[in-house]
C-alpha cells in the first residue's frame, strides 16, 4: 500500500507528533490553513468514512477525544476550533486514509466552502 499516512504511522516519513497511543496519532499539518492546524488519524488504515463499520467505533471514537486534548494543550480549546473530516473527491478528501482536521487560532467563517 502506498498510503502517505500509513508511512507516517510506520515512521517512514517524518512528522511533528503531538499525541500518539496504540490506536491514534495526532500531528501538525504540513500545509496549515489556520494558525493552529493539526490532523488526528487512526493508525489502522481506513480509506474513507464509508469504509467504517460499527466495530470500528472504539478506535474512531478516540479521534475527537484526542482532538480536544491537543486543542487544550495548544490553548485553543476555550476560544474554539473547527473539526473537519472530508469524504471522497467532492467532499475534499485528498489523502485516502481517514483523518480529522483540527483548525484554530482564528475565527472561522460559515459556510465553510
Short mmCIF file of C-alpha atoms in Angstrom, two decimals:
data_model
loop_
_atom_site.label_atom_id
_atom_site.label_comp_id
_atom_site.label_asym_id
_atom_site.label_seq_id
_atom_site.Cartn_x
_atom_site.Cartn_y
_atom_site.Cartn_z
CA UNK A 1 0.00 0.00 0.00
CA UNK A 2 1.28 3.44 -0.90
CA UNK A 3 -0.59 5.45 1.75
CA UNK A 4 1.11 8.63 2.93
CA UNK A 5 -0.40 8.44 6.43
CA UNK A 6 0.42 4.73 6.81
CA UNK A 7 4.03 5.64 6.02
CA UNK A 8 3.87 8.33 8.70
CA UNK A 9 2.43 5.86 11.22
CA UNK A 10 5.22 3.40 10.36
CA UNK A 11 7.91 6.06 10.84
CA UNK A 12 8.88 6.08 7.16
CA UNK A 13 8.26 9.80 6.80
CA UNK A 14 8.80 12.50 9.44
CA UNK A 15 6.06 14.41 11.23
CA UNK A 16 5.75 16.72 14.20
CA UNK A 17 3.87 14.35 16.52
CA UNK A 18 1.55 15.96 19.06
CA UNK A 19 -0.02 12.80 20.51
CA UNK A 20 0.34 9.08 20.00
CA UNK A 21 -1.04 5.92 21.55
CA UNK A 22 -1.68 2.39 20.29
CA UNK A 23 -4.68 3.43 18.15
CA UNK A 24 -4.36 7.11 17.21
CA UNK A 25 -1.75 9.66 16.24
CA UNK A 26 -2.02 13.46 16.01
CA UNK A 27 0.47 15.61 14.11
CA UNK A 28 0.91 19.08 12.65
CA UNK A 29 -0.48 19.64 9.14
CA UNK A 30 2.30 20.32 6.62
CA UNK A 31 0.17 22.97 4.83
CA UNK A 32 -1.66 24.74 7.67
CA UNK A 33 -4.85 26.62 6.85
CA UNK A 34 -5.05 28.34 10.25
CA UNK A 35 -2.58 29.42 12.94
CA UNK A 36 -3.15 26.00 14.54
CA UNK A 37 -3.85 23.11 12.17
CA UNK A 38 -3.24 19.50 13.08
CA UNK A 39 -4.57 16.13 11.99
CA UNK A 40 -5.80 13.22 14.08
CA UNK A 41 -5.81 9.81 12.40
CA UNK A 42 -6.38 6.20 13.34
CA UNK A 43 -3.25 4.10 12.97
CA UNK A 44 -5.34 1.41 11.27
CA UNK A 45 -5.95 2.21 7.61
CA UNK A 46 -9.46 3.13 6.53
CA UNK A 47 -9.62 4.80 3.11
CA UNK A 48 -12.82 6.79 3.67
CA UNK A 49 -15.54 7.24 6.24
CA UNK A 50 -17.65 4.95 4.05
CA UNK A 51 -15.32 2.06 4.97
CA UNK A 52 -16.13 2.18 8.68
CA UNK A 53 -18.23 -0.43 10.48
CA UNK A 54 -19.79 -0.40 13.95
CA UNK A 55 -16.93 -2.48 15.32
CA UNK A 56 -14.54 0.37 14.44
CA UNK A 57 -16.32 2.77 16.81
CA UNK A 58 -13.92 2.33 19.77
CA UNK A 59 -10.93 3.47 17.70
CA UNK A 60 -12.75 6.11 15.65
CA UNK A 61 -14.39 7.45 18.81
CA UNK A 62 -10.94 8.36 20.11
CA UNK A 63 -10.36 10.89 17.30
CA UNK A 64 -12.49 13.73 18.77
CA UNK A 65 -11.22 13.00 22.29
CA UNK A 66 -7.62 13.34 21.12
CA UNK A 67 -8.55 16.44 19.10
CA UNK A 68 -9.95 18.10 22.24
CA UNK A 69 -6.92 17.08 24.32
CA UNK A 70 -4.44 18.53 21.84
CA UNK A 71 -6.58 21.66 21.34
CA UNK A 72 -6.48 22.22 25.10
CA UNK A 73 -2.69 21.73 25.15
CA UNK A 74 -2.36 24.28 22.31
CA UNK A 75 -4.52 26.79 24.19
CA UNK A 76 -7.33 26.94 21.63
CA UNK A 77 -9.98 24.85 23.38
CA UNK A 78 -11.71 27.72 25.18
CA UNK A 79 -11.68 30.17 22.26
CA UNK A 80 -12.87 27.48 19.85
CA UNK A 81 -11.71 25.42 16.92
CA UNK A 82 -13.14 23.66 13.89
CA UNK A 83 -13.09 19.90 13.28
CA UNK A 84 -13.46 18.64 9.69
CA UNK A 85 -13.48 15.19 8.13
CA UNK A 86 -13.68 15.04 4.34
CA UNK A 87 -15.00 12.03 2.41
CA UNK A 88 -14.14 11.30 -1.20
CA UNK A 89 -13.43 13.72 -4.04
CA UNK A 90 -16.41 16.07 -3.83
CA UNK A 91 -16.02 16.17 -0.06
CA UNK A 92 -12.47 17.47 -0.49
CA UNK A 93 -10.57 14.34 0.58
CA UNK A 94 -7.06 14.27 -0.89
CA UNK A 95 -5.35 11.61 1.26
CA UNK A 96 -7.30 8.37 1.32
CA UNK A 97 -6.70 7.44 4.96
CA UNK A 98 -9.40 8.96 7.13
CA UNK A 99 -8.26 11.95 9.11
CA UNK A 100 -9.70 14.69 11.24
CA UNK A 101 -8.52 18.24 10.59
CA UNK A 102 -8.46 20.47 13.67
CA UNK A 103 -8.13 24.20 12.92
CA UNK A 104 -7.98 27.05 15.40
CA UNK A 105 -6.35 30.29 16.39
CA UNK A 106 -8.64 32.48 14.26
CA UNK A 107 -12.34 32.99 13.66
CA UNK A 108 -13.84 30.56 11.16
CA UNK A 109 -16.45 31.61 8.60
CA UNK A 110 -19.64 29.82 7.63
CA UNK A 111 -20.47 28.22 5.33
CA UNK A 112 -17.06 26.58 5.11
CA UNK A 113 -16.81 26.22 1.36
#
